[in-house]
Short mmCIF file of N, CA and C in Angstrom, two decimals:
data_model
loop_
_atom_site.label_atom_id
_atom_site.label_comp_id
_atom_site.label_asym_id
_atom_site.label_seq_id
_atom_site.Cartn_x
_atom_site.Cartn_y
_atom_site.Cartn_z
N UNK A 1 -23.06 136.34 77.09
CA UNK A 1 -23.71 135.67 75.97
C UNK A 1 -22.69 134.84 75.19
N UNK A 2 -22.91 133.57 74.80
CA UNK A 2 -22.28 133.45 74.18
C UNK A 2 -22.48 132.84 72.38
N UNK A 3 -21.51 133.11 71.71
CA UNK A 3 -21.83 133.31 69.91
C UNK A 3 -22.12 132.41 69.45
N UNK A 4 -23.36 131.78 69.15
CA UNK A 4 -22.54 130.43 68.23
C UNK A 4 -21.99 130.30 66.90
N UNK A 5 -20.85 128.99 66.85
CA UNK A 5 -19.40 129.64 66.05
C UNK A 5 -20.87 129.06 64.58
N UNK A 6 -20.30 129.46 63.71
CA UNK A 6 -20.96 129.07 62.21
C UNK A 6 -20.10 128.77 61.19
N UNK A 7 -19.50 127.23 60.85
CA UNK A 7 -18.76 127.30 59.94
C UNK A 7 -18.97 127.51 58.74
N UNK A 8 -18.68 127.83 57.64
CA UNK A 8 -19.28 128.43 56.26
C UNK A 8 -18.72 127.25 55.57
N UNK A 9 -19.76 126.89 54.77
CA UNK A 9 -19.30 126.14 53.08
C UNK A 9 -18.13 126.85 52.87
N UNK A 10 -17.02 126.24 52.62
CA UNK A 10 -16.34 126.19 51.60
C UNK A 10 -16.31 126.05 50.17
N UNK A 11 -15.82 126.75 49.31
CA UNK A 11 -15.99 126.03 47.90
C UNK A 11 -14.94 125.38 47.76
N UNK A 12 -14.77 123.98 46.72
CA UNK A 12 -14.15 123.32 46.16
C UNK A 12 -13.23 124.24 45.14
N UNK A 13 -12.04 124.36 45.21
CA UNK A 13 -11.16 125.05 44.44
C UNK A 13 -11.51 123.81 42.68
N UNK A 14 -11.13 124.77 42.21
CA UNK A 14 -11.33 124.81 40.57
C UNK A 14 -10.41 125.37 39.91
N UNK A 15 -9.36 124.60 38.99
CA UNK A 15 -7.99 125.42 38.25
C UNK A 15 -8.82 124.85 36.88
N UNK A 16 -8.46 125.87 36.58
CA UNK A 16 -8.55 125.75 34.50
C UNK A 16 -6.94 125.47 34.35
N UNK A 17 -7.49 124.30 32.85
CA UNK A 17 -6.51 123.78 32.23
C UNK A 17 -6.78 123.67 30.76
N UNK A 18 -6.01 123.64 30.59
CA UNK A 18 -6.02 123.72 28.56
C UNK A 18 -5.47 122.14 28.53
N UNK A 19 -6.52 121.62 27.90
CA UNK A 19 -6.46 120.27 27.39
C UNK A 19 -5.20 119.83 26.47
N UNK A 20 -5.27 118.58 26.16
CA UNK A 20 -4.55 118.07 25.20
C UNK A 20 -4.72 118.72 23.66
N UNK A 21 -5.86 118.17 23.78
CA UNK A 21 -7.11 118.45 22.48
C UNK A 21 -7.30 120.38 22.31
N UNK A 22 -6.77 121.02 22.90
CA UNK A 22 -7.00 122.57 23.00
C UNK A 22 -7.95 122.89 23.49
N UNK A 23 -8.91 122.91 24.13
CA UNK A 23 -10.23 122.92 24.73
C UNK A 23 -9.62 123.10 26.64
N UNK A 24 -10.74 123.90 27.14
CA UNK A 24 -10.52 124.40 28.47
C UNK A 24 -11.25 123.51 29.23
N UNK A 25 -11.27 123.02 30.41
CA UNK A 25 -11.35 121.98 31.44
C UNK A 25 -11.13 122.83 32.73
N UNK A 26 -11.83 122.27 33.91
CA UNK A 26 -11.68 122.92 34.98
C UNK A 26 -11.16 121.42 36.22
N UNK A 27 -9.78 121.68 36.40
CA UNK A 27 -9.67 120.62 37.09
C UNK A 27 -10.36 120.88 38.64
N UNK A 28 -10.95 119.70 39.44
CA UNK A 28 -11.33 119.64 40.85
C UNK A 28 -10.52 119.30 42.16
N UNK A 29 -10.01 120.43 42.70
CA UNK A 29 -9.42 120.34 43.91
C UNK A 29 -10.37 119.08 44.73
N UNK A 30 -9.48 119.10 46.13
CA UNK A 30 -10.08 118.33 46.94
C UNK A 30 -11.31 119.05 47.44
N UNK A 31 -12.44 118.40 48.22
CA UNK A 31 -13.87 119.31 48.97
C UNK A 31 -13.14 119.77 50.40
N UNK A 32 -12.49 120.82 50.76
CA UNK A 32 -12.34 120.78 52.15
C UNK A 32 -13.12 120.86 53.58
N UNK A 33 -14.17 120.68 52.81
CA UNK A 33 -15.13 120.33 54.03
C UNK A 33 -15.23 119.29 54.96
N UNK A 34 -15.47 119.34 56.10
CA UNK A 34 -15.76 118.62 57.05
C UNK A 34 -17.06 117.82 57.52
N UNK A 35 -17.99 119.58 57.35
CA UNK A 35 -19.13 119.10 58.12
C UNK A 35 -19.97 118.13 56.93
N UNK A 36 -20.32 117.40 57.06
CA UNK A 36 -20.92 116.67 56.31
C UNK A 36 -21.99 116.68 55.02
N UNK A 37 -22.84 118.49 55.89
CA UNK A 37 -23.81 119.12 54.90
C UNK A 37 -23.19 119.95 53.91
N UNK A 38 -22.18 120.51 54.63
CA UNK A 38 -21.23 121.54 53.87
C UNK A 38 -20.32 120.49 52.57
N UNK A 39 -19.87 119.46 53.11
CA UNK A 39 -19.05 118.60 52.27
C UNK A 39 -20.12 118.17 50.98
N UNK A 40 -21.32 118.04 51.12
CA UNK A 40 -21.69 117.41 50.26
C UNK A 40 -22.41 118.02 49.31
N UNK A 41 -23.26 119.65 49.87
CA UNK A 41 -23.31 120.59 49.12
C UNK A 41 -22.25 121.56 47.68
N UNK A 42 -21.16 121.37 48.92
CA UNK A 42 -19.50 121.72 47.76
C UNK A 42 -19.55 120.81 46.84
N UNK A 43 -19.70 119.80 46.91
CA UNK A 43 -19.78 118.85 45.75
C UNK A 43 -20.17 119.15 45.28
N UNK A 44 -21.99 119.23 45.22
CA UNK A 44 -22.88 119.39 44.20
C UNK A 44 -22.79 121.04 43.33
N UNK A 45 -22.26 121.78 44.10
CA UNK A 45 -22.00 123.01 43.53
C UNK A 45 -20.80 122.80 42.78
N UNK A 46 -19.56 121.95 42.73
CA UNK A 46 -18.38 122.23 41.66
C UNK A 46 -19.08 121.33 40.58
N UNK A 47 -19.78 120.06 41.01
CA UNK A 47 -19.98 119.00 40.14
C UNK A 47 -21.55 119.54 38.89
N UNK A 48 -22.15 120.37 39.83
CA UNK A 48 -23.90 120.61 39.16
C UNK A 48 -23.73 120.75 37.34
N UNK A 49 -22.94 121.66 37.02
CA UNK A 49 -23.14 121.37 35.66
C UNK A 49 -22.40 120.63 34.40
N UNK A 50 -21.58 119.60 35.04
CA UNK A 50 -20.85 118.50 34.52
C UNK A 50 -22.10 117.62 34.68
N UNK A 51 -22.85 117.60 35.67
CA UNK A 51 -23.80 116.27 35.41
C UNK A 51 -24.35 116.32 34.42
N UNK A 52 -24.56 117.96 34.50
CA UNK A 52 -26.29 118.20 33.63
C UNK A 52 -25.42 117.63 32.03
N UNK A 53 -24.00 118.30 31.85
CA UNK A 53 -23.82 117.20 30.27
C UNK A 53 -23.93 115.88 30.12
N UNK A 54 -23.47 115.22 31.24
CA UNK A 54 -23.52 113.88 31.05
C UNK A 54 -25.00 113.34 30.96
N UNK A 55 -25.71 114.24 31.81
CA UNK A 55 -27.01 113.51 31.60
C UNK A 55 -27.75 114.01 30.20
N UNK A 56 -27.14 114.56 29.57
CA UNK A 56 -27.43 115.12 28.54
C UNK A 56 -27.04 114.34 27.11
N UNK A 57 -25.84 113.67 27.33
CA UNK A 57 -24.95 112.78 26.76
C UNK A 57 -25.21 111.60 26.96
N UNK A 58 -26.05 111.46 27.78
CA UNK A 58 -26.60 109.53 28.20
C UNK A 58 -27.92 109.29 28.44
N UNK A 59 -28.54 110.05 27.33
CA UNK A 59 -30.14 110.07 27.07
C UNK A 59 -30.68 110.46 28.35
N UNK A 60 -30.54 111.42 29.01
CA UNK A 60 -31.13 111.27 30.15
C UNK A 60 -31.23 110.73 31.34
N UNK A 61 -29.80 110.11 31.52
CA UNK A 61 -29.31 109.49 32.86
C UNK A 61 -30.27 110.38 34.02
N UNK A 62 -30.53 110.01 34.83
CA UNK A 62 -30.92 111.24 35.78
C UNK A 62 -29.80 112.13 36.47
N UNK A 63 -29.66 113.50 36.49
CA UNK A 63 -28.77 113.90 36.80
C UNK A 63 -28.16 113.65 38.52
N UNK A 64 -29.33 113.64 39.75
CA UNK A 64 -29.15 113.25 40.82
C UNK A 64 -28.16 111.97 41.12
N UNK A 65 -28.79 110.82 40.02
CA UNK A 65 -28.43 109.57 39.82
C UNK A 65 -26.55 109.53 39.71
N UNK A 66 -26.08 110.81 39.05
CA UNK A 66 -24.78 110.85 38.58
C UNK A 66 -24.07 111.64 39.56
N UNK A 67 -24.86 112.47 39.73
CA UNK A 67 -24.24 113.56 41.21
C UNK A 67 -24.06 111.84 42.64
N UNK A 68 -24.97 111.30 42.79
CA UNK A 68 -24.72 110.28 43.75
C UNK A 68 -23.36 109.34 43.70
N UNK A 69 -23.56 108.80 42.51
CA UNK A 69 -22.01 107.86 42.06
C UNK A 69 -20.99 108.84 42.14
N UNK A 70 -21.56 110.00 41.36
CA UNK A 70 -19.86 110.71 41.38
C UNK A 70 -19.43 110.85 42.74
N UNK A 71 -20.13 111.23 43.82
CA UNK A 71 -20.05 111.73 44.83
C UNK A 71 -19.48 110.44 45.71
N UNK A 72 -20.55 109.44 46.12
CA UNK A 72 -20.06 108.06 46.75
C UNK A 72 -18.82 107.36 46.23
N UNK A 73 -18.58 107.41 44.82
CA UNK A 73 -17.42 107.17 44.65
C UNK A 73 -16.14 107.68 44.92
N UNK A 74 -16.22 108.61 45.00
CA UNK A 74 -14.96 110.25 45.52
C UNK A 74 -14.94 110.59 46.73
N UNK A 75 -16.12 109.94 47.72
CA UNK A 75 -16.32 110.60 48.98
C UNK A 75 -16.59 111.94 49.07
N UNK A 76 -17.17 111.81 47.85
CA UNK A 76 -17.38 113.78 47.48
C UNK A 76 -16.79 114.47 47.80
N UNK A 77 -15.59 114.00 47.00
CA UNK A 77 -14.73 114.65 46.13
C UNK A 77 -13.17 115.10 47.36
N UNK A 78 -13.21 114.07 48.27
CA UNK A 78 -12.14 113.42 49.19
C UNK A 78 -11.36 112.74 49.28
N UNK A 79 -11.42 112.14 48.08
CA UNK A 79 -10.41 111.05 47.78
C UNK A 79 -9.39 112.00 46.83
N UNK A 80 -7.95 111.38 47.42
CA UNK A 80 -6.99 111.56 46.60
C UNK A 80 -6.76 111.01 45.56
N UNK A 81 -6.70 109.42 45.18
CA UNK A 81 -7.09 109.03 43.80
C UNK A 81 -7.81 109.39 42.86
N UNK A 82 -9.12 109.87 43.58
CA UNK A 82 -9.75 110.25 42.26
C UNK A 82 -9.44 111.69 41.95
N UNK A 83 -9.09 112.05 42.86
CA UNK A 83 -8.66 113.84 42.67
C UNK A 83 -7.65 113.89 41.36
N UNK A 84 -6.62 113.02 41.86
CA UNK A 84 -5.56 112.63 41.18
C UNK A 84 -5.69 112.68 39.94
N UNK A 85 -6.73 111.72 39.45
CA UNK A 85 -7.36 110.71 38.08
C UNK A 85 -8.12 112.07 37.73
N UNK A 86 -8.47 112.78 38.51
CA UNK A 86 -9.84 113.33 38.06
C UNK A 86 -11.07 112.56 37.59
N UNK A 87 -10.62 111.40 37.77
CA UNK A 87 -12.07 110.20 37.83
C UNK A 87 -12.58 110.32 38.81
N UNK A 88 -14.19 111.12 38.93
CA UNK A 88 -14.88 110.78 40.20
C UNK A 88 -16.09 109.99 40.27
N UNK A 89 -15.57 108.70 39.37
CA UNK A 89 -16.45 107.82 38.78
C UNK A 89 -16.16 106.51 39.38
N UNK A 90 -14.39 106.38 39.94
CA UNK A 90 -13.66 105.02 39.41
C UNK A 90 -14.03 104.41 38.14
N UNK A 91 -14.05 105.02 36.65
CA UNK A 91 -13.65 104.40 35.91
C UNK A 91 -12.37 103.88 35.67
N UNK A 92 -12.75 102.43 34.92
CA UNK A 92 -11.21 101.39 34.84
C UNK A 92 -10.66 101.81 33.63
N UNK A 93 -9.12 102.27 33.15
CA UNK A 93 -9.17 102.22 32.25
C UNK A 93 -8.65 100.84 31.52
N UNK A 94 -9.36 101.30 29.97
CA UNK A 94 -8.93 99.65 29.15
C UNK A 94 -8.38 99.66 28.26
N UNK A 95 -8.51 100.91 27.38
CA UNK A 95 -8.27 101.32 26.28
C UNK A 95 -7.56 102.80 26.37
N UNK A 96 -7.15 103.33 25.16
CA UNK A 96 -6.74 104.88 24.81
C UNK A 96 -8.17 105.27 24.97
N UNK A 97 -9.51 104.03 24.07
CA UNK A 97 -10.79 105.43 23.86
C UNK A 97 -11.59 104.80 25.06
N UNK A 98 -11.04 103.88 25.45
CA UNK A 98 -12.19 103.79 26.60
C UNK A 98 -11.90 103.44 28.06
N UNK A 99 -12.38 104.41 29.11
CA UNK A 99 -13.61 105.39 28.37
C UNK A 99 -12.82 106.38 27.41
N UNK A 100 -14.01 107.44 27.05
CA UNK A 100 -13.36 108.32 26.56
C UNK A 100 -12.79 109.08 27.17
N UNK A 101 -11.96 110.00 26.00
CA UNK A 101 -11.78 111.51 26.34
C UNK A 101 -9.96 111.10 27.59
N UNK A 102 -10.03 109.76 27.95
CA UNK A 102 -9.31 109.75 28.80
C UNK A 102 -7.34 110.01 28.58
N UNK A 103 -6.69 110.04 28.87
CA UNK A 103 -4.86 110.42 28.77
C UNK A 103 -4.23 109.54 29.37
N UNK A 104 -4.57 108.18 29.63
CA UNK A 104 -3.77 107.25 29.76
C UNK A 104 -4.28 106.67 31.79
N UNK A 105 -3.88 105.47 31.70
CA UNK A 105 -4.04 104.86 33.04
C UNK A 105 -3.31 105.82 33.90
N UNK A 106 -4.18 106.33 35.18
CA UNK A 106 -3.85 106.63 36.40
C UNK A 106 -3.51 106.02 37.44
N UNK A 107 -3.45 106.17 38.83
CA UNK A 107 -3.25 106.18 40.11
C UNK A 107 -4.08 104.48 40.12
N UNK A 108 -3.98 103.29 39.88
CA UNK A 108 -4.61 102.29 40.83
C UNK A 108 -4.87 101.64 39.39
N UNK A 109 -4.89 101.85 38.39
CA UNK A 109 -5.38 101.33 37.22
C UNK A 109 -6.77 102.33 36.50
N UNK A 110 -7.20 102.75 37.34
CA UNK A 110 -8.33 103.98 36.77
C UNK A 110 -7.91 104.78 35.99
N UNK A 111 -8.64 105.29 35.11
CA UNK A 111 -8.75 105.66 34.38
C UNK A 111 -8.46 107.02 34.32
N UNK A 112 -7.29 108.47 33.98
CA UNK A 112 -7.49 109.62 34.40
C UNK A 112 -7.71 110.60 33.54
N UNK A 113 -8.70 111.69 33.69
CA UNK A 113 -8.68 112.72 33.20
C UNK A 113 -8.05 114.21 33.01
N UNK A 114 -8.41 115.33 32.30
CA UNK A 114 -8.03 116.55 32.67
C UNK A 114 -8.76 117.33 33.64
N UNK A 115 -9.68 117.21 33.66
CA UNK A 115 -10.94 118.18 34.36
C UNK A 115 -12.49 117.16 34.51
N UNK A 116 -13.05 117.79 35.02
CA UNK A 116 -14.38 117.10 35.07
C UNK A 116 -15.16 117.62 34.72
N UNK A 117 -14.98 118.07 33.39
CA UNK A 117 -15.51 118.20 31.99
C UNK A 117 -15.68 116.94 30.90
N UNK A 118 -14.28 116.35 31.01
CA UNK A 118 -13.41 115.70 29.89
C UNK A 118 -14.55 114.24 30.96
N UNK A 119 -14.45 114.31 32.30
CA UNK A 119 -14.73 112.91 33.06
C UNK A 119 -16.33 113.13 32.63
N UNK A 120 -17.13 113.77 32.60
CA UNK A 120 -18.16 114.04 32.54
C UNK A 120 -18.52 113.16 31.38
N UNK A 121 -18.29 113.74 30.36
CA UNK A 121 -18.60 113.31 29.38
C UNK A 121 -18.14 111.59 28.79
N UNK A 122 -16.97 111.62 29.31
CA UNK A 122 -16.52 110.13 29.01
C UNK A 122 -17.58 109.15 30.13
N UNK A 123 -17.97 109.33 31.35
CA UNK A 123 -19.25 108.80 31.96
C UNK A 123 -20.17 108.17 31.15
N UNK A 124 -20.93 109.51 30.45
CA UNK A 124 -21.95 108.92 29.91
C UNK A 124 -21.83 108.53 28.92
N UNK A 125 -20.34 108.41 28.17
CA UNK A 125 -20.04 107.75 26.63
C UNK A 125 -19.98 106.10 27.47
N UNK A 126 -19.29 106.19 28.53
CA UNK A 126 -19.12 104.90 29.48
C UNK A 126 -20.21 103.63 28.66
N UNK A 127 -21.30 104.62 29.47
CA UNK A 127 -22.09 103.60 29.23
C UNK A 127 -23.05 103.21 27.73
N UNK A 128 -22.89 104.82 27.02
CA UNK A 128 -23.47 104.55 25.41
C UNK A 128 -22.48 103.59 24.66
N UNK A 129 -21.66 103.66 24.90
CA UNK A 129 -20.83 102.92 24.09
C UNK A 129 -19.73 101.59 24.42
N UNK A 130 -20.59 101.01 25.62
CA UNK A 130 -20.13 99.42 26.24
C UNK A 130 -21.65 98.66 25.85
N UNK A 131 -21.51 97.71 25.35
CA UNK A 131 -22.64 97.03 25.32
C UNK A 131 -23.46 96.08 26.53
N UNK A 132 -22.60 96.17 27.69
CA UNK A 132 -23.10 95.31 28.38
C UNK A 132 -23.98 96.88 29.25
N UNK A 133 -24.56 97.67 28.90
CA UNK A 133 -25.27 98.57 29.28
C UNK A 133 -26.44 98.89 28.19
N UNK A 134 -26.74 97.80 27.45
CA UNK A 134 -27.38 98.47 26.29
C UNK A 134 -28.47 97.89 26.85
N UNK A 135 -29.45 97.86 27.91
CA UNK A 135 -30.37 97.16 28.42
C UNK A 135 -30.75 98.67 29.06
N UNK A 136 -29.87 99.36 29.67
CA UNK A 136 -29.45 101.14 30.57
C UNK A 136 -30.02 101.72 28.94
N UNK A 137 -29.47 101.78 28.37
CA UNK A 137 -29.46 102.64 27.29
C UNK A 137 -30.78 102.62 26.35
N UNK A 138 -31.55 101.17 26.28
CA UNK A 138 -32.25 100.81 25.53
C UNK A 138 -33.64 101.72 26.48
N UNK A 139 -33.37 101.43 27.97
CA UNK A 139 -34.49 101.59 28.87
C UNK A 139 -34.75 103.41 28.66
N UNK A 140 -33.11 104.38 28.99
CA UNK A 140 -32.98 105.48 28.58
C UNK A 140 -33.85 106.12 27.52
N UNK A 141 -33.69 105.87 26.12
CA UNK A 141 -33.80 105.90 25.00
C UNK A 141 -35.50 106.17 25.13
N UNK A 142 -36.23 105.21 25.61
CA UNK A 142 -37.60 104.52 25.70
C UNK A 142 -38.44 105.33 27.00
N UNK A 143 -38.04 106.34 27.24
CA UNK A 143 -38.68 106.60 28.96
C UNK A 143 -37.97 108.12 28.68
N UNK A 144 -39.43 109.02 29.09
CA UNK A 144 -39.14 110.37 29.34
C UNK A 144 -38.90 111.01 30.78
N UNK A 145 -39.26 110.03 31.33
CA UNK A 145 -38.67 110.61 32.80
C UNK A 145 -37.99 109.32 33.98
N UNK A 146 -37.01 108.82 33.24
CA UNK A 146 -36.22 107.59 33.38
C UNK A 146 -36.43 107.79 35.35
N UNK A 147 -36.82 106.07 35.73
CA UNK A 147 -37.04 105.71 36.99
C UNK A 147 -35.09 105.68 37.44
N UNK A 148 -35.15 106.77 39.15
CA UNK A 148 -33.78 106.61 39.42
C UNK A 148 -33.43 104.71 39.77
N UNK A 149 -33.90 104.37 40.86
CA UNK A 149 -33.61 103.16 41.32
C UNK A 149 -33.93 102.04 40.10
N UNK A 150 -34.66 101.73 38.98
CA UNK A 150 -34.79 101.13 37.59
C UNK A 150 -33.03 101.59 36.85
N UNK A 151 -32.25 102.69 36.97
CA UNK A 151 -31.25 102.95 36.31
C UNK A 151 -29.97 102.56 37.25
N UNK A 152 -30.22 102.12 38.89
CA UNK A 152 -29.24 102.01 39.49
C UNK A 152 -29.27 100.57 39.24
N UNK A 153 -30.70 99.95 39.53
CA UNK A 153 -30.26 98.66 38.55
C UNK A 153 -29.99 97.71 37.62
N UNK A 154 -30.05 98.52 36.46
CA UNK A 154 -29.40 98.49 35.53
C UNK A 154 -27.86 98.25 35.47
N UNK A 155 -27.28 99.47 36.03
CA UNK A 155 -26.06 99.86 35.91
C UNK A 155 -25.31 99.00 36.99
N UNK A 156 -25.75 98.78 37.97
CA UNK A 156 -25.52 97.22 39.03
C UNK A 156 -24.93 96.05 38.15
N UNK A 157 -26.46 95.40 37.80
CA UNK A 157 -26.42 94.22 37.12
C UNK A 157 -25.71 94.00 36.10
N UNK A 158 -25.54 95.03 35.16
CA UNK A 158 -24.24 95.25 34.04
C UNK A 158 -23.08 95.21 34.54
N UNK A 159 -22.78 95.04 35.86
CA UNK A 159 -21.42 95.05 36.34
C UNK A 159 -20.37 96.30 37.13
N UNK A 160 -21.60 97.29 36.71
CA UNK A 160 -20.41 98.38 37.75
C UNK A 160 -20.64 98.73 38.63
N UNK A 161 -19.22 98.83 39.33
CA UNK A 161 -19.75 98.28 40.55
C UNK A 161 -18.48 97.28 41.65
N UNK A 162 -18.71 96.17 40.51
CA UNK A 162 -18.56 94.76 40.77
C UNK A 162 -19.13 93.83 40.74
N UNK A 163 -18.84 92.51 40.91
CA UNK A 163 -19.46 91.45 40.67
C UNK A 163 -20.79 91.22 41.49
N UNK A 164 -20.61 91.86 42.83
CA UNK A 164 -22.12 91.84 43.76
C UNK A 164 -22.71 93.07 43.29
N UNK A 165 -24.09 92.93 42.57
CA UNK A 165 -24.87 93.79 42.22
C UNK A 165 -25.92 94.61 43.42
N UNK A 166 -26.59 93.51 43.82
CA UNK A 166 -27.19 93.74 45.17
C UNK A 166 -26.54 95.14 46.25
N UNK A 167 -25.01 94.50 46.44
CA UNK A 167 -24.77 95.54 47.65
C UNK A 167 -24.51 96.30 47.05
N UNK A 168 -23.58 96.53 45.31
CA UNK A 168 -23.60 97.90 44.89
C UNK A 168 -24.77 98.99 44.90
N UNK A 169 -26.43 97.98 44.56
CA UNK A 169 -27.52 99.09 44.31
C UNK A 169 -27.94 99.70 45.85
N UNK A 170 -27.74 98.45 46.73
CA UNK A 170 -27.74 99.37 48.41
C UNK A 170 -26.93 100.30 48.34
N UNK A 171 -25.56 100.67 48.21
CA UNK A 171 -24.24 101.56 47.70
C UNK A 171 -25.42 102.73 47.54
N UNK A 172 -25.17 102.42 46.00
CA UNK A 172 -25.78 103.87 45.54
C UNK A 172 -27.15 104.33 45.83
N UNK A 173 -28.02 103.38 46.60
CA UNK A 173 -29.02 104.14 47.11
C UNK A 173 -29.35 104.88 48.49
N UNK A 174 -27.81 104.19 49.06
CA UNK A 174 -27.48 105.10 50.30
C UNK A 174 -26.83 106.52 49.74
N UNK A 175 -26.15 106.69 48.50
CA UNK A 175 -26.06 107.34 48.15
C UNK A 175 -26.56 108.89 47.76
N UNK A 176 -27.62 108.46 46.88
CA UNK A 176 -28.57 108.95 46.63
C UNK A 176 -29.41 109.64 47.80
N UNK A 177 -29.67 108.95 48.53
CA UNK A 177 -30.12 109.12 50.13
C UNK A 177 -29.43 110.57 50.61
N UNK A 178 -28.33 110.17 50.83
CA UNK A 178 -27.33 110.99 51.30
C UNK A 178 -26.96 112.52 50.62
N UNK A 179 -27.64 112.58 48.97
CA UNK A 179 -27.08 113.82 48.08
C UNK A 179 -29.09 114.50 48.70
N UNK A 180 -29.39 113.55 48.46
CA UNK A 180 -31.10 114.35 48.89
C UNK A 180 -31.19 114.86 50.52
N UNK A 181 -30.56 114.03 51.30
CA UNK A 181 -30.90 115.07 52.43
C UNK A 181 -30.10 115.71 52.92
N UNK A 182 -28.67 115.82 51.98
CA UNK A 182 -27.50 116.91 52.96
C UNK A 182 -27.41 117.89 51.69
N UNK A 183 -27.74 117.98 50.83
CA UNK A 183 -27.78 119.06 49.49
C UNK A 183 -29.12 119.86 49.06
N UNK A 184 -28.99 120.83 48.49
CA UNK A 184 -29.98 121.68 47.50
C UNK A 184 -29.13 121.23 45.84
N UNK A 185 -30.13 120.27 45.40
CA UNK A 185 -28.98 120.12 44.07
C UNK A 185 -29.78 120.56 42.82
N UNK A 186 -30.74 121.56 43.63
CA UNK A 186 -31.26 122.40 42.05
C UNK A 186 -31.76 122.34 40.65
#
């Protein structure tokens, strides 16, 4: 007979750190996953309740919506830059406050954090507090059960992303795609 092998999820390692500010943060190792379902589940399990603040913090971003970017942007949570940054956003930085919460330019010009706590929250300040999102914010604000693909293009056409809006909202709706059929994101 023979066994078949079963590789197990891994979890994403998680170190606590004591902030600048005195406050505890959980920095995000790399996902060491491979298999693709496993890789993208680990994500959603280190990342699940950092979204839920941000979406909490940005009127209701949809939380899926943020698990997708965070994820497509990081390769969920594979990239060394953003590991680095603890940006699993590619936010740019521009400022000391913006985004928030951030400790100075990282790895590429991005923006870096302590934990993805600190990234969480500076996300959804991202966009409350840039005006070229106040169209995102206005729509947020106005809508109790905010449309996902209505908020990806939003956040497109405002520029993040890049200058091509179009292939960014294909981006994140392959994205999105991708957190719905390889995850349980609860």
């Amino acid at each position: 007979k023979k066994e078949k092998k079963e590789m197990a999820k891994k979890e994403i390692t998680l170190t606590k750190v004591v902030c600048q500010d005195g406050t505890i943060d959980y920095k995000v190792g790399i996902n060491p996953n491979t298999n693709a379902d496993d890789k993208v589940q680990a994500f959603v399990d280190a990342f699940r309740a950092s979204a839920m603040n941000a979406h909490t913090s940005c009127y209701g971003l949809p939380r899926k919506l943020i698990l997708a970017i965070w994820g497509g942007e990081s390769g969920w949570a594979t990239g060394s830059t953003q590991n680095s940054n603890q940006n699993w956003s590619n936010m740019i930085y521009s400022t000391a406050n913006n985004p928030v919460g951030n400790i100075g330019k990282g790895v590429n010009g991005w923006a870096k954090f302590e934990g993805r706590g600190k990234h969480a929250i500076a996300f959804a300040k991202f966009f409350v507090n840039n005006s070229r999102y106040s169209e995102l914010i206005t729509y947020l604000k106005g809508t109790e059960s905010p449309d996902i693909n209505t908020c990806i293009t939003y956040i497109a056409k405002a520029g993040y992303g890049g200058t091509d809006s179009a292939a960014y909202i294909k981006k994140v709706k392959d994205w999105v795609y991708t957190l719905e059929k390889r995850s349980n994101i609860g």
